[in-house]
PDB file of C-alpha atoms and ligand atoms in Angstrom:
ATOM      1  CA  MET G  15      54.434 154.048 135.237  1.00 80.00           C
ATOM      2  CA  THR G  16      57.031 152.888 132.824  1.00 84.00           C
ATOM      3  CA  LYS G  17      59.790 150.933 134.437  1.00 86.00           C
ATOM      4  CA  LYS G  18      63.392 150.783 133.312  1.00 88.00           C
ATOM      5  CA  ARG G  19      63.885 147.423 135.005  1.00 87.00           C
ATOM      6  CA  LYS G  20      61.389 144.790 136.053  1.00 86.00           C
ATOM      7  CA  SER G  21      62.883 144.687 139.558  1.00 87.00           C
ATOM      8  CA  ARG G  22      63.426 148.477 139.756  1.00 88.00           C
ATOM      9  CA  GLY G  23      67.106 147.699 140.277  1.00 88.00           C
ATOM     10  CA  ARG G  24      66.504 145.924 143.566  1.00 90.00           C
ATOM     11  CA  SER G  25      65.629 142.443 144.770  1.00 88.00           C
ATOM     12  CA  LYS G  26      63.244 143.728 147.384  1.00 89.00           C
ATOM     13  CA  GLY G  27      59.897 142.794 145.843  1.00 86.00           C
ATOM     14  CA  GLY G  28      56.968 144.065 147.869  1.00 88.00           C
ATOM     15  CA  LYS G  29      58.883 144.334 151.125  1.00 89.00           C
ATOM     16  CA  GLY G  30      59.234 147.649 152.837  1.00 91.00           C
ATOM     17  CA  ARG G  31      62.474 149.257 153.858  1.00 92.00           C
ATOM     18  CA  SER G  32      65.636 147.236 153.996  1.00 91.00           C
ATOM     19  CA  ASP G  33      68.734 147.803 156.045  1.00 95.00           C
ATOM     20  CA  TYR G  34      71.900 149.268 154.640  1.00 96.00           C
ATOM     21  CA  VAL G  35      75.324 147.898 153.912  1.00 96.00           C
ATOM     22  CA  GLU G  36      78.513 149.798 153.227  1.00 97.00           C
ATOM     23  CA  CYS G  37      80.116 149.617 149.806  1.00 96.00           C
ATOM     24  CA  SER G  38      83.479 147.844 150.142  1.00 95.00           C
ATOM     25  CA  ASN G  39      85.106 150.221 147.690  1.00 94.00           C
ATOM     26  CA  CYS G  40      83.745 153.738 148.164  1.00 96.00           C
ATOM     27  CA  GLY G  41      82.046 153.332 151.530  1.00 95.00           C
ATOM     28  CA  SER G  42      78.668 154.651 150.464  1.00 96.00           C
ATOM     29  CA  ARG G  43      75.576 153.380 152.225  1.00 96.00           C
ATOM     30  CA  VAL G  44      73.556 151.116 149.920  1.00 95.00           C
ATOM     31  CA  PRO G  45      70.338 149.184 150.624  1.00 96.00           C
ATOM     32  CA  ARG G  46      71.215 145.523 151.110  1.00 94.00           C
ATOM     33  CA  ASP G  47      68.880 144.364 148.354  1.00 93.00           C
ATOM     34  CA  LYS G  48      70.360 146.816 145.880  1.00 94.00           C
ATOM     35  CA  ALA G  49      74.023 146.217 146.630  1.00 95.00           C
ATOM     36  CA  LYS G  50      75.920 143.558 144.673  1.00 94.00           C
ATOM     37  CA  LYS G  51      77.301 140.847 146.916  1.00 94.00           C
ATOM     38  CA  VAL G  52      80.531 139.242 145.809  1.00 94.00           C
ATOM     39  CA  THR G  53      82.045 136.279 147.614  1.00 94.00           C
ATOM     40  CA  GLN G  54      85.631 135.445 146.801  1.00 91.00           C
ATOM     41  CA  ARG G  55      87.708 132.432 147.736  1.00 89.00           C
ATOM     42  CA  VAL G  56      90.941 133.520 149.276  1.00 87.00           C
ATOM     43  CA  SER G  57      93.696 130.987 149.751  1.00 82.00           C
ATOM     44  CA  LEU G  58      96.190 131.560 152.500  1.00 83.00           C
ATOM     45  CA  VAL G  59      98.791 129.568 150.573  1.00 83.00           C
ATOM     46  CA  GLU G  60     100.298 130.538 147.214  1.00 86.00           C
ATOM     47  CA  PRO G  61      98.578 128.772 144.275  1.00 86.00           C
ATOM     48  CA  THR G  62     101.672 126.905 143.083  1.00 90.00           C
ATOM     49  CA  LEU G  63     102.487 125.743 146.577  1.00 89.00           C
ATOM     50  CA  ALA G  64      98.852 124.881 147.233  1.00 87.00           C
ATOM     51  CA  ARG G  65      98.742 122.613 144.173  1.00 89.00           C
ATOM     52  CA  GLU G  66     101.889 120.822 145.316  1.00 90.00           C
ATOM     53  CA  LEU G  67     100.545 120.318 148.819  1.00 89.00           C
ATOM     54  CA  SER G  68      97.148 119.061 147.683  1.00 87.00           C
ATOM     55  CA  GLN G  69      98.851 116.509 145.446  1.00 91.00           C
ATOM     56  CA  LYS G  70     100.516 115.150 148.539  1.00 91.00           C
ATOM     57  CA  GLY G  71      97.169 114.995 150.250  1.00 89.00           C
ATOM     58  CA  ALA G  72      97.443 117.976 152.548  1.00 86.00           C
ATOM     59  CA  TYR G  73      94.390 119.866 153.674  1.00 86.00           C
ATOM     60  CA  ILE G  74      94.510 123.501 152.622  1.00 84.00           C
ATOM     61  CA  PRO G  75      92.180 125.849 154.490  1.00 84.00           C
ATOM     62  CA  VAL G  76      90.261 128.327 152.366  1.00 86.00           C
ATOM     63  CA  SER G  77      88.647 131.452 153.686  1.00 91.00           C
ATOM     64  CA  TYR G  78      85.871 133.382 152.021  1.00 94.00           C
ATOM     65  CA  VAL G  79      85.723 137.139 151.737  1.00 94.00           C
ATOM     66  CA  THR G  80      82.315 138.718 151.173  1.00 95.00           C
ATOM     67  CA  LYS G  81      82.110 142.197 149.737  1.00 95.00           C
ATOM     68  CA  TYR G  82      79.219 144.475 148.928  1.00 96.00           C
ATOM     69  CA  TYR G  83      79.428 146.918 146.062  1.00 96.00           C
ATOM     70  CA  CYS G  84      77.261 149.888 145.235  1.00 96.00           C
ATOM     71  CA  ILE G  85      76.008 149.948 141.646  1.00 95.00           C
ATOM     72  CA  SER G  86      78.602 152.483 140.460  1.00 95.00           C
ATOM     73  CA  CYS G  87      81.456 150.402 141.826  1.00 95.00           C
ATOM     74  CA  ALA G  88      79.893 147.136 140.601  1.00 95.00           C
ATOM     75  CA  VAL G  89      79.788 148.513 137.054  1.00 94.00           C
ATOM     76  CA  HIS G  90      83.324 149.853 137.397  1.00 95.00           C
ATOM     77  CA  TYR G  91      84.693 146.484 138.519  1.00 93.00           C
ATOM     78  CA  GLY G  92      82.666 144.471 135.988  1.00 91.00           C
ATOM     79  CA  VAL G  93      80.450 142.705 138.540  1.00 90.00           C
ATOM     80  CA  VAL G  94      77.489 143.821 136.454  1.00 90.00           C
ATOM     81  CA  LYS G  95      77.506 145.333 133.006  1.00 89.00           C
ATOM     82  CA  VAL G  96      75.556 148.094 131.343  1.00 89.00           C
ATOM     83  CA  ARG G  97      72.964 146.209 129.359  1.00 89.00           C
ATOM     84  CA  ALA G  98      70.775 146.977 126.368  1.00 89.00           C
ATOM     85  CA  ARG G  99      67.202 148.102 126.884  1.00 87.00           C
ATOM     86  CA  GLU G 100      65.699 144.665 126.227  1.00 85.00           C
ATOM     87  CA  ASP G 101      68.282 142.805 128.321  1.00 85.00           C
ATOM     88  CA  ARG G 102      67.574 144.967 131.337  1.00 86.00           C
ATOM     89  CA  ARG G 103      64.083 143.516 131.603  1.00 83.00           C
ATOM     90  CA  THR G 104      65.354 140.165 132.792  1.00 81.00           C
ATOM     91  CA  SER G 105      66.996 139.520 136.131  1.00 77.00           C
ATOM     92  CA  TYR G 106      70.609 138.453 136.396  1.00 72.00           C
ATOM     93  CA  ASN G 107      69.488 135.413 138.331  1.00 64.00           C
ATOM     94  CA  SER G 108      67.081 134.027 135.754  1.00 54.00           C
TER      95      SER G 108
HETATM   96 ZN1   ZN Y   8      80.825 152.036 145.837  1.00 59.50          ZN
END
């Protein structure tokens, strides 16, 4: 069978079923290994104020927000791009 992508669009490998996650944008149910995981640093303090405080040696707490996107939303938000036929063969990680 011809394959569009080496990984078939998932990072599952030979494993069986995988559990689902909800897309952070549209709420659709996506397999965890297919969804695109995005972790963002979110500062509780404004950037200009944070720079000033860190110069004075203050500790600024940073929280991380993890989001999962379905493929449609990932393409829409530029997490992944539509790639040419040859580029699709390689994984994003390698
Ligand atoms: Zn979505």
